Tab-separated table of C-alpha atoms in Angstrom:
chain	number	residue	atom	x	y	z
A	439	MET	CA	16.453	25.005	0.769
A	440	LYS	CA	12.847	24.819	-0.299
A	441	ILE	CA	11.727	22.850	-3.290
A	442	GLY	CA	9.941	25.129	-5.699
A	443	GLU	CA	11.870	28.245	-4.636
A	444	PRO	CA	14.760	29.733	-6.655
A	445	LYS	CA	18.225	28.773	-5.437
A	446	MET	CA	21.211	31.021	-6.000
A	447	ASN	CA	24.004	28.472	-6.289
A	448	THR	CA	25.839	28.568	-9.621
A	449	ASN	CA	25.082	25.067	-10.907
A	450	ALA	CA	21.401	24.966	-10.018
A	451	HIS	CA	19.810	25.985	-13.335
A	452	SER	CA	18.623	22.519	-14.323
A	453	THR	CA	17.516	21.783	-10.765
A	454	LEU	CA	15.602	25.046	-10.686
A	455	GLU	CA	13.742	24.159	-13.874
A	456	SER	CA	12.874	20.785	-12.433
A	457	ASP	CA	11.650	22.319	-9.176
A	458	ILE	CA	9.430	24.815	-10.990
A	459	LYS	CA	7.969	22.054	-13.120
A	460	ASN	CA	7.285	19.939	-10.033
A	461	HIS	CA	5.667	22.916	-8.314
A	462	LEU	CA	3.335	23.481	-11.259
A	463	ASN	CA	2.520	19.775	-11.415
A	464	VAL	CA	1.558	19.493	-7.765
A	465	GLN	CA	-0.625	22.599	-7.885
A	466	ARG	CA	-2.477	21.092	-10.836
A	467	TRP	CA	-2.796	17.719	-9.104
A	468	ARG	CA	-4.181	19.332	-5.950
A	469	HIS	CA	-7.135	20.718	-7.898
A	470	ASP	CA	-8.169	17.133	-8.671
A	471	PHE	CA	-8.881	16.385	-4.988
A	472	PRO	CA	-11.957	18.159	-3.599
A	473	ILE	CA	-11.222	17.367	0.040
A	474	LEU	CA	-8.025	19.417	-0.102
A	475	GLN	CA	-10.214	22.540	-0.077
A	476	THR	CA	-11.332	21.617	3.450
A	477	ARG	CA	-10.500	23.813	6.444
A	478	LEU	CA	-10.114	22.379	9.942
A	479	TYR	CA	-10.284	24.659	12.977
A	480	GLY	CA	-10.131	27.581	10.559
A	481	LYS	CA	-6.930	26.362	8.903
A	482	PRO	CA	-6.347	24.735	5.516
A	483	LEU	CA	-6.213	20.948	5.714
A	484	VAL	CA	-2.690	19.524	5.587
A	485	TYR	CA	-3.235	15.842	4.955
A	486	LEU	CA	-0.136	13.808	5.850
A	487	ASP	CA	-1.780	10.473	6.701
A	488	ASN	CA	-1.486	8.921	3.274
A	489	ALA	CA	-0.008	5.657	4.505
A	490	ALA	CA	-3.341	5.057	6.265
A	491	THR	CA	-5.400	6.016	3.237
A	492	THR	CA	-5.088	8.446	0.356
A	493	GLN	CA	-7.615	11.074	-0.698
A	494	LYS	CA	-9.686	10.519	-3.830
A	495	PRO	CA	-9.662	12.551	-7.050
A	496	TYR	CA	-12.857	13.713	-8.736
A	497	THR	CA	-12.523	11.045	-11.408
A	498	VAL	CA	-12.715	8.246	-8.834
A	499	ILE	CA	-15.655	9.843	-7.015
A	500	GLU	CA	-17.462	10.413	-10.293
A	501	ALA	CA	-16.794	6.875	-11.548
A	502	GLU	CA	-18.558	5.373	-8.536
A	503	ASN	CA	-21.325	7.952	-8.776
A	504	HIS	CA	-21.834	7.242	-12.484
A	505	TYR	CA	-22.104	3.506	-11.885
A	506	TYR	CA	-24.826	3.905	-9.270
A	507	ARG	CA	-26.694	6.566	-11.256
A	508	TYR	CA	-26.623	4.959	-14.684
A	509	ASP	CA	-25.254	1.392	-14.737
A	510	ASN	CA	-26.192	-0.196	-11.429
A	511	ALA	CA	-26.700	-3.946	-11.966
A	512	ASN	CA	-25.040	-7.173	-10.966
A	513	VAL	CA	-22.184	-8.559	-13.054
A	514	HIS	CA	-21.692	-11.828	-14.949
A	515	ARG	CA	-25.312	-12.952	-14.541
A	516	GLY	CA	-27.637	-10.797	-16.586
A	517	ILE	CA	-28.353	-10.501	-20.281
A	518	HIS	CA	-29.934	-7.083	-19.928
A	519	THR	CA	-28.098	-3.929	-20.947
A	520	LEU	CA	-27.311	-2.609	-17.487
A	521	SER	CA	-25.765	-5.892	-16.398
A	522	GLN	CA	-23.696	-6.072	-19.530
A	523	ARG	CA	-22.466	-2.488	-19.090
A	524	ALA	CA	-21.571	-3.195	-15.459
A	525	THR	CA	-19.790	-6.409	-16.429
A	526	GLU	CA	-17.837	-4.636	-19.153
A	527	ALA	CA	-16.667	-1.926	-16.747
A	528	PHE	CA	-15.830	-4.547	-14.121
A	529	GLU	CA	-13.670	-6.601	-16.475
A	530	TYR	CA	-12.076	-3.477	-17.959
A	531	ALA	CA	-10.888	-2.728	-14.417
A	532	ARG	CA	-9.269	-6.131	-14.168
A	533	VAL	CA	-7.272	-5.434	-17.312
A	534	ALA	CA	-6.310	-1.963	-16.032
A	535	LEU	CA	-4.928	-3.510	-12.864
A	536	GLN	CA	-3.190	-6.236	-14.860
A	537	HIS	CA	-1.361	-3.534	-16.778
A	538	LEU	CA	-0.634	-1.496	-13.639
A	539	ILE	CA	1.489	-4.285	-12.162
A	540	ASN	CA	2.366	-5.926	-15.497
A	541	ALA	CA	0.770	-9.272	-14.714
A	542	GLN	CA	0.969	-11.721	-17.601
A	543	TYR	CA	-2.770	-12.501	-17.642
A	544	ALA	CA	-5.915	-10.654	-16.548
A	545	HIS	CA	-7.184	-13.780	-14.803
A	546	GLU	CA	-4.231	-13.494	-12.406
A	547	ILE	CA	-5.994	-10.444	-10.881
A	548	ILE	CA	-8.334	-11.544	-8.075
A	549	PHE	CA	-10.615	-8.916	-6.559
A	550	VAL	CA	-10.780	-9.064	-2.777
A	551	ARG	CA	-11.695	-6.576	-0.041
A	552	GLY	CA	-8.123	-5.428	0.557
A	553	THR	CA	-4.579	-6.449	1.350
A	554	THR	CA	-5.622	-8.202	4.538
A	555	GLU	CA	-8.107	-10.458	2.787
A	556	ALA	CA	-5.614	-11.163	0.001
A	557	ILE	CA	-3.028	-12.422	2.487
A	558	ASN	CA	-5.619	-14.438	4.387
A	559	LEU	CA	-6.716	-15.986	1.093
A	560	VAL	CA	-3.192	-17.222	0.381
A	561	ALA	CA	-2.719	-18.422	3.953
A	562	GLN	CA	-5.943	-20.402	4.039
A	563	SER	CA	-6.058	-21.610	0.433
A	564	TYR	CA	-2.415	-22.111	-0.513
A	565	GLY	CA	-0.953	-22.654	2.960
A	566	ARG	CA	-3.569	-24.779	4.660
A	567	SER	CA	-3.741	-27.240	1.792
A	568	ARG	CA	0.032	-27.712	1.678
A	569	PHE	CA	1.756	-26.963	4.972
A	570	LYS	CA	2.348	-29.476	7.738
A	571	ALA	CA	4.004	-29.608	11.148
A	572	ASP	CA	7.534	-28.151	11.283
A	573	ASP	CA	7.272	-26.484	7.888
A	574	GLU	CA	8.538	-22.927	8.109
A	575	ILE	CA	7.167	-19.563	6.945
A	576	ILE	CA	9.538	-16.586	6.812
A	577	ILE	CA	8.253	-13.077	7.502
A	578	SER	CA	10.159	-9.985	8.661
A	579	GLY	CA	10.318	-7.868	11.787
A	580	MET	CA	8.765	-4.882	10.003
A	581	GLU	CA	5.519	-6.542	8.922
A	582	HIS	CA	2.083	-5.025	9.362
A	583	HIS	CA	-0.095	-7.167	11.622
A	584	SER	CA	-1.980	-8.197	8.474
A	585	ASN	CA	1.129	-10.043	7.344
A	586	ILE	CA	1.779	-11.604	10.745
A	587	VAL	CA	-1.527	-12.772	12.175
A	588	PRO	CA	-2.741	-14.825	9.156
A	589	TRP	CA	0.493	-16.823	9.288
A	590	GLN	CA	0.247	-17.285	13.043
A	591	MET	CA	-3.285	-18.633	12.547
A	592	LEU	CA	-1.996	-20.960	9.837
A	593	CYS	CA	0.792	-22.161	12.133
A	594	GLN	CA	-1.773	-22.953	14.831
A	595	GLN	CA	-3.832	-24.907	12.287
A	596	THR	CA	-0.993	-26.867	10.702
A	597	GLY	CA	1.889	-26.982	13.202
A	598	ALA	CA	4.072	-24.894	10.909
A	599	ILE	CA	6.632	-22.505	12.429
A	600	LEU	CA	7.113	-18.775	11.893
A	601	ARG	CA	10.641	-17.442	11.297
A	602	VAL	CA	11.365	-13.715	11.457
A	603	ILE	CA	14.029	-11.693	9.601
A	604	PRO	CA	15.462	-9.133	12.052
A	605	VAL	CA	15.542	-5.371	11.422
A	606	ASP	CA	18.712	-3.333	12.038
A	607	ASP	CA	18.971	0.102	13.659
A	608	ALA	CA	18.524	1.878	10.328
A	609	GLY	CA	15.288	0.039	9.663
A	610	GLU	CA	16.669	-2.347	7.051
A	611	LEU	CA	16.321	-6.112	6.926
A	612	ASP	CA	19.274	-8.301	7.900
A	613	LEU	CA	19.737	-10.100	4.591
A	614	ASN	CA	22.484	-12.393	5.872
A	615	THR	CA	20.122	-13.774	8.489
A	616	TYR	CA	17.375	-14.024	5.875
A	617	GLU	CA	19.499	-16.180	3.608
A	618	ALA	CA	20.528	-18.321	6.573
A	619	LEU	CA	16.860	-18.889	7.455
A	620	LEU	CA	16.088	-20.315	3.997
A	621	CYS	CA	16.251	-24.108	4.160
A	622	ASP	CA	14.481	-27.277	3.089
A	623	ARG	CA	11.751	-26.669	5.677
A	624	THR	CA	10.896	-23.212	4.287
A	625	LYS	CA	7.589	-23.301	2.419
A	626	LEU	CA	6.850	-19.620	1.922
A	627	VAL	CA	8.387	-16.167	2.309
A	628	ALA	CA	5.866	-13.369	3.028
A	629	ILE	CA	7.368	-9.878	3.298
A	630	THR	CA	6.366	-6.293	2.825
A	631	HIS	CA	7.572	-4.462	-0.262
A	632	VAL	CA	7.574	-1.142	1.646
A	633	SER	CA	7.313	-0.717	5.413
A	634	ASN	CA	4.184	1.195	6.415
A	635	THR	CA	5.953	2.481	9.535
A	636	LEU	CA	9.511	3.156	8.380
A	637	GLY	CA	9.100	3.733	4.662
A	638	THR	CA	11.902	1.253	3.972
A	639	ILE	CA	11.866	-0.142	0.436
A	640	ASN	CA	13.025	-3.702	0.821
A	641	PRO	CA	15.304	-5.289	-1.800
A	642	VAL	CA	12.550	-7.692	-2.740
A	643	LYS	CA	13.894	-8.774	-6.124
A	644	LYS	CA	17.112	-9.973	-4.506
A	645	MET	CA	15.120	-11.653	-1.732
A	646	ILE	CA	12.837	-13.384	-4.233
A	647	ASP	CA	15.834	-14.685	-6.166
A	648	ALA	CA	17.268	-16.116	-2.943
A	649	ALA	CA	13.967	-17.788	-2.033
A	650	HIS	CA	13.495	-19.226	-5.500
A	651	SER	CA	16.976	-20.739	-5.375
A	652	HIS	CA	15.476	-22.891	-2.589
A	653	HIS	CA	12.248	-23.425	-4.615
A	654	VAL	CA	10.329	-21.291	-2.108
A	655	PRO	CA	7.474	-19.061	-3.357
A	656	VAL	CA	7.241	-15.438	-2.220
A	657	LEU	CA	4.259	-13.260	-1.303
A	658	LEU	CA	4.763	-9.496	-1.296
A	659	ASP	CA	2.571	-7.154	0.732
A	660	GLY	CA	2.421	-4.230	-1.674
A	661	ALA	CA	-0.029	-2.051	0.263
A	662	GLN	CA	2.498	0.764	0.719
A	663	ALA	CA	4.335	0.268	-2.549
A	664	VAL	CA	1.856	0.203	-5.380
A	665	ALA	CA	0.864	3.891	-5.175
A	666	HIS	CA	4.425	5.142	-4.816
A	667	LEU	CA	6.579	2.910	-7.031
A	668	PRO	CA	6.208	1.322	-10.440
A	669	VAL	CA	5.531	-2.362	-9.760
A	670	ASP	CA	6.316	-5.104	-12.285
A	671	VAL	CA	5.391	-8.507	-10.928
A	672	GLN	CA	6.922	-10.322	-13.885
A	673	ASP	CA	10.253	-8.560	-13.421
A	674	LEU	CA	10.162	-9.152	-9.662
A	675	ASP	CA	9.058	-12.744	-10.327
A	676	CYS	CA	7.031	-12.734	-7.104
A	677	ASP	CA	4.458	-15.495	-6.772
A	678	PHE	CA	1.788	-13.422	-5.014
A	679	TYR	CA	1.329	-9.652	-4.710
A	680	ALA	CA	-1.348	-8.102	-2.465
A	681	PHE	CA	-2.536	-4.503	-2.302
A	682	SER	CA	-5.514	-2.277	-1.459
A	683	SER	CA	-7.370	0.243	-3.579
A	684	HIS	CA	-7.790	2.873	-0.890
A	685	LYS	CA	-4.044	3.497	-0.658
A	686	LEU	CA	-3.981	3.822	-4.446
A	687	TYR	CA	-6.345	6.852	-4.542
A	688	GLY	CA	-9.269	4.446	-5.031
A	689	PRO	CA	-12.258	3.481	-2.860
A	690	THR	CA	-12.157	1.517	0.376
A	691	GLY	CA	-13.318	-2.085	0.563
A	692	ILE	CA	-11.623	-3.327	-2.592
A	693	GLY	CA	-8.187	-4.776	-3.195
A	694	VAL	CA	-6.239	-7.144	-5.377
A	695	LEU	CA	-4.456	-10.420	-5.020
A	696	TYR	CA	-2.125	-11.161	-7.904
A	697	GLY	CA	-0.966	-14.748	-8.214
A	698	LYS	CA	0.829	-16.719	-10.854
A	699	SER	CA	-1.660	-18.736	-12.874
A	700	ALA	CA	-0.067	-22.084	-12.130
A	701	LEU	CA	-0.283	-21.531	-8.376
A	702	LEU	CA	-3.818	-20.112	-8.420
A	703	ASP	CA	-5.011	-23.016	-10.573
A	704	GLU	CA	-3.789	-25.514	-7.991
A	705	MET	CA	-5.270	-23.700	-4.988
A	706	PRO	CA	-8.721	-24.652	-3.635
A	707	PRO	CA	-11.422	-21.958	-3.355
A	708	TYR	CA	-11.241	-19.740	-0.306
A	709	GLN	CA	-14.971	-19.104	0.096
A	710	GLY	CA	-18.093	-20.727	-1.427
A	711	GLY	CA	-21.069	-19.254	-3.279
A	712	GLY	CA	-21.930	-16.948	-6.165
A	713	ASP	CA	-19.619	-16.696	-9.151
A	714	MET	CA	-17.093	-19.184	-7.791
A	715	ILE	CA	-19.194	-22.192	-8.860
A	716	SER	CA	-19.507	-23.899	-12.222
A	717	SER	CA	-22.267	-26.344	-11.255
A	718	VAL	CA	-23.966	-27.343	-8.022
A	719	SER	CA	-25.990	-30.341	-6.988
A	720	PHE	CA	-26.682	-31.747	-3.541
A	721	GLU	CA	-24.078	-34.393	-4.244
A	722	ALA	CA	-21.198	-32.222	-5.433
A	723	THR	CA	-20.025	-28.805	-6.656
A	724	THR	CA	-17.577	-28.018	-9.431
A	725	TYR	CA	-15.739	-24.735	-9.330
A	726	ASN	CA	-15.404	-21.935	-11.837
A	727	LYS	CA	-12.192	-21.081	-13.684
A	728	LEU	CA	-9.833	-18.261	-12.708
A	729	PRO	CA	-10.301	-15.600	-11.561
A	730	TYR	CA	-13.916	-16.286	-10.537
A	731	LYS	CA	-12.990	-19.320	-8.450
A	732	PHE	CA	-11.826	-16.910	-5.763
A	733	GLU	CA	-14.545	-14.253	-6.118
A	734	ALA	CA	-17.477	-15.643	-4.161
A	735	GLY	CA	-20.654	-13.604	-3.809
A	736	THR	CA	-21.608	-10.299	-5.381
A	737	PRO	CA	-18.408	-8.257	-5.561
A	738	ASN	CA	-17.859	-4.607	-4.710
A	739	ILE	CA	-18.684	-3.548	-8.260
A	740	ALA	CA	-18.615	0.193	-7.626
A	741	GLY	CA	-15.301	-0.198	-5.813
A	742	VAL	CA	-13.770	-2.095	-8.713
A	743	ILE	CA	-14.915	0.599	-11.134
A	744	GLY	CA	-13.536	3.234	-8.764
A	745	VAL	CA	-10.099	1.661	-8.542
A	746	SER	CA	-10.052	1.412	-12.323
A	747	ALA	CA	-10.542	5.190	-12.440
A	748	ALA	CA	-7.729	5.589	-9.904
A	749	VAL	CA	-5.375	3.563	-12.085
A	750	ASN	CA	-6.263	5.683	-15.092
A	751	TYR	CA	-5.619	8.814	-13.032
A	752	LEU	CA	-2.161	7.606	-12.005
A	753	ASN	CA	-1.338	6.541	-15.536
A	754	ASN	CA	-2.104	10.055	-16.751
A	755	ILE	CA	0.306	11.516	-14.192
A	756	GLY	CA	2.998	8.900	-14.745
A	757	PHE	CA	5.075	7.262	-12.070
A	758	SER	CA	8.280	9.058	-13.014
A	759	ALA	CA	6.776	12.456	-12.091
A	760	LEU	CA	5.077	11.043	-9.008
A	761	VAL	CA	8.189	9.310	-7.668
A	762	ALA	CA	10.389	12.365	-8.301
A	763	HIS	CA	7.974	14.619	-6.415
A	764	GLU	CA	7.554	12.302	-3.428
A	765	GLN	CA	11.290	11.686	-3.167
A	766	ALA	CA	11.915	15.445	-3.186
A	767	LEU	CA	9.356	15.880	-0.396
A	768	LEU	CA	10.951	13.101	1.635
A	769	SER	CA	14.429	14.571	1.256
A	770	TYR	CA	13.273	18.048	2.244
A	771	ALA	CA	11.178	16.822	5.172
A	772	THR	CA	13.929	14.565	6.503
A	773	GLN	CA	16.419	17.442	6.563
A	774	LEU	CA	13.967	19.899	8.101
A	775	ILE	CA	12.527	17.589	10.758
A	776	SER	CA	15.935	16.213	11.745
A	777	GLU	CA	17.012	19.696	12.856
A	778	ILE	CA	14.335	19.861	15.568
A	779	PRO	CA	15.994	19.354	18.983
A	780	GLY	CA	14.808	16.235	20.792
A	781	LEU	CA	13.251	14.687	17.695
A	782	ARG	CA	14.326	11.186	16.632
A	783	ILE	CA	13.378	9.709	13.284
A	784	ILE	CA	12.607	5.993	13.487
A	785	GLY	CA	13.907	4.378	10.334
A	786	ASN	CA	16.723	5.814	8.246
A	787	ALA	CA	17.021	3.227	5.505
A	788	SER	CA	19.040	4.211	2.459
A	789	ASN	CA	16.096	3.403	0.189
A	790	LYS	CA	12.781	4.842	1.382
A	791	THR	CA	9.402	6.096	0.204
A	792	GLY	CA	7.734	9.205	1.628
A	793	ILE	CA	7.126	8.086	5.199
A	794	LEU	CA	8.619	9.788	8.259
A	795	SER	CA	8.066	8.218	11.685
A	796	PHE	CA	9.402	10.093	14.665
A	797	VAL	CA	9.268	10.517	18.414
A	798	LEU	CA	9.812	13.715	20.387
A	799	GLN	CA	11.638	13.553	23.669
A	800	GLY	CA	9.319	13.924	26.657
A	801	LEU	CA	6.096	13.979	24.640
A	802	HIS	CA	3.615	11.240	23.883
A	803	PRO	CA	2.804	10.874	20.166
A	804	HIS	CA	-0.916	11.147	20.874
A	805	ASP	CA	-0.410	14.581	22.457
A	806	ILE	CA	1.582	15.651	19.408
A	807	GLY	CA	-1.060	14.304	17.029
A	808	THR	CA	-3.855	16.061	18.896
A	809	PHE	CA	-1.984	19.368	18.821
A	810	LEU	CA	-1.231	19.000	15.114
A	811	ASP	CA	-4.875	18.254	14.399
A	812	ARG	CA	-5.836	21.621	15.921
A	813	GLN	CA	-3.448	23.201	13.422
A	814	GLY	CA	-5.273	21.454	10.580
A	815	ILE	CA	-2.516	18.857	10.143
A	816	ALA	CA	-3.554	15.202	9.880
A	817	VAL	CA	-0.869	12.671	10.846
A	818	ARG	CA	-1.056	9.166	12.270
A	819	THR	CA	-0.010	8.385	15.814
A	820	GLY	CA	0.219	4.981	17.446
A	821	HIS	CA	1.854	1.647	16.718
A	822	HIS	CA	0.687	1.613	13.077
A	823	CYS	CA	-0.307	-2.072	13.367
A	824	THR	CA	3.384	-2.939	13.738
A	825	MET	CA	3.681	-3.627	17.455
A	826	PRO	CA	6.714	-5.969	17.083
A	827	LEU	CA	8.530	-3.206	15.191
A	828	MET	CA	7.715	-0.704	17.936
A	829	ALA	CA	9.229	-3.139	20.441
A	830	ARG	CA	12.336	-3.467	18.234
A	831	PHE	CA	12.930	0.279	18.460
A	832	GLY	CA	11.937	0.514	22.118
A	833	VAL	CA	9.016	2.896	21.616
A	834	PRO	CA	5.296	2.368	22.265
A	835	ALA	CA	4.234	4.563	19.380
A	836	THR	CA	5.429	7.146	16.876
A	837	VAL	CA	4.092	10.116	14.950
A	838	ARG	CA	3.947	9.246	11.276
A	839	ALA	CA	3.818	11.790	8.466
A	840	SER	CA	3.335	10.175	5.081
A	841	PHE	CA	3.303	11.927	1.734
A	842	ALA	CA	1.359	11.650	-1.487
A	843	LEU	CA	1.460	13.298	-4.881
A	844	TYR	CA	-0.635	16.299	-3.733
A	845	ASN	CA	1.546	17.296	-0.759
A	846	THR	CA	3.708	20.411	-0.954
A	847	VAL	CA	6.851	21.851	0.564
A	848	SER	CA	4.813	24.532	2.320
A	849	GLU	CA	2.802	21.812	4.049
A	850	ILE	CA	6.023	20.288	5.372
A	851	ASP	CA	7.029	23.735	6.608
A	852	LYS	CA	3.707	23.929	8.477
A	853	LEU	CA	4.376	20.522	10.018
A	854	ALA	CA	7.806	21.612	11.246
A	855	GLU	CA	6.448	24.897	12.598
A	856	ALA	CA	3.711	23.051	14.465
A	857	ILE	CA	6.234	20.657	16.017
A	858	TYR	CA	8.238	23.611	17.323
A	859	GLN	CA	5.005	25.019	18.751
A	860	VAL	CA	4.060	21.772	20.461
A	861	LYS	CA	7.476	21.714	22.125
A	862	GLU	CA	6.810	25.200	23.486
A	863	VAL	CA	3.311	24.343	24.691
A	864	PHE	CA	4.312	21.138	26.493
A	865	LYS	CA	7.746	22.119	27.796
């Protein structure tokens, strides 16, 4: 069955209407992304590497262009018109992101370079000022290296200990072990909302409730979630939420750390200089209020304005349409790819976003990725910065196809056809 094509079963009328509507939506969305007109090796680009980074719509590209052409000035430090226009756009973006994740206050939105810096900020500001020897930090076996290494560095600095929630064969977290790990020594839980390798959507609300019952704060790595799911940090009640713009259809080099006001207020600055100060003398420095306390130096102003445009773009589409489309793609792709002899999908969680990782018997993922590239199909191959997870599943690497709002059923058909071809070429 192909999404978007008529189906002849007797009870499919409503489904057919939905499929047609989705088909029309995605064709309209595709026109918003200029790069999708690209041809590689004479073939139309099929971009299935969205977990690495998403493509950018015209509105995002134009927002950055407009800033540099007409409003370029520094923010928060000029009384002239350009500086005030730049500052207004910059702070408008903060409010847009506040609304995107339903933070209570705009000053809970801290602009950073990306998810990695956001997690490092919490590790070095919150963790280093509080943790001591034998304190414990809980992460999971499906974390990106960005949510492993900062905590390992913190453990080396403080003597704290890392505890790891295991992953089962389906690619889901062992929640019984997680709850058993929570104890008086636990000082923080830091877990991914969605696995960048498996696509697993973790039951984070339940996990946060369990941690809070032990008075343990929780950081969520939302890099793979925020562009594919509606996120409500107040409903989740997470204490920190980190994500990147470039996986949200926005520019690279900009990201967000959300933190509850009470926690951020108590945390010392992460870096010194620029807007993070209130007053400076050679004897002492006093620090600015939130959110500027954590935004040292001249920020990525164009990037902030670009991610604001990305948020507006997503709001115009609406997450209900986006989620329905991506879930339909995932369902179709899973069925189609599973039928290929010798192919094994890594990660079959019951609750997933549009990520398919797989290995093909007798073939190295890099050979598959290179062949697909010559067919105009962009996928990711490698360990996806989750080497412990690769070890858990006994593979050195996988091929990862990851979907976004502009992907189509016909593109998944091309992926499947190319996999059959690569089997023939390398047999």
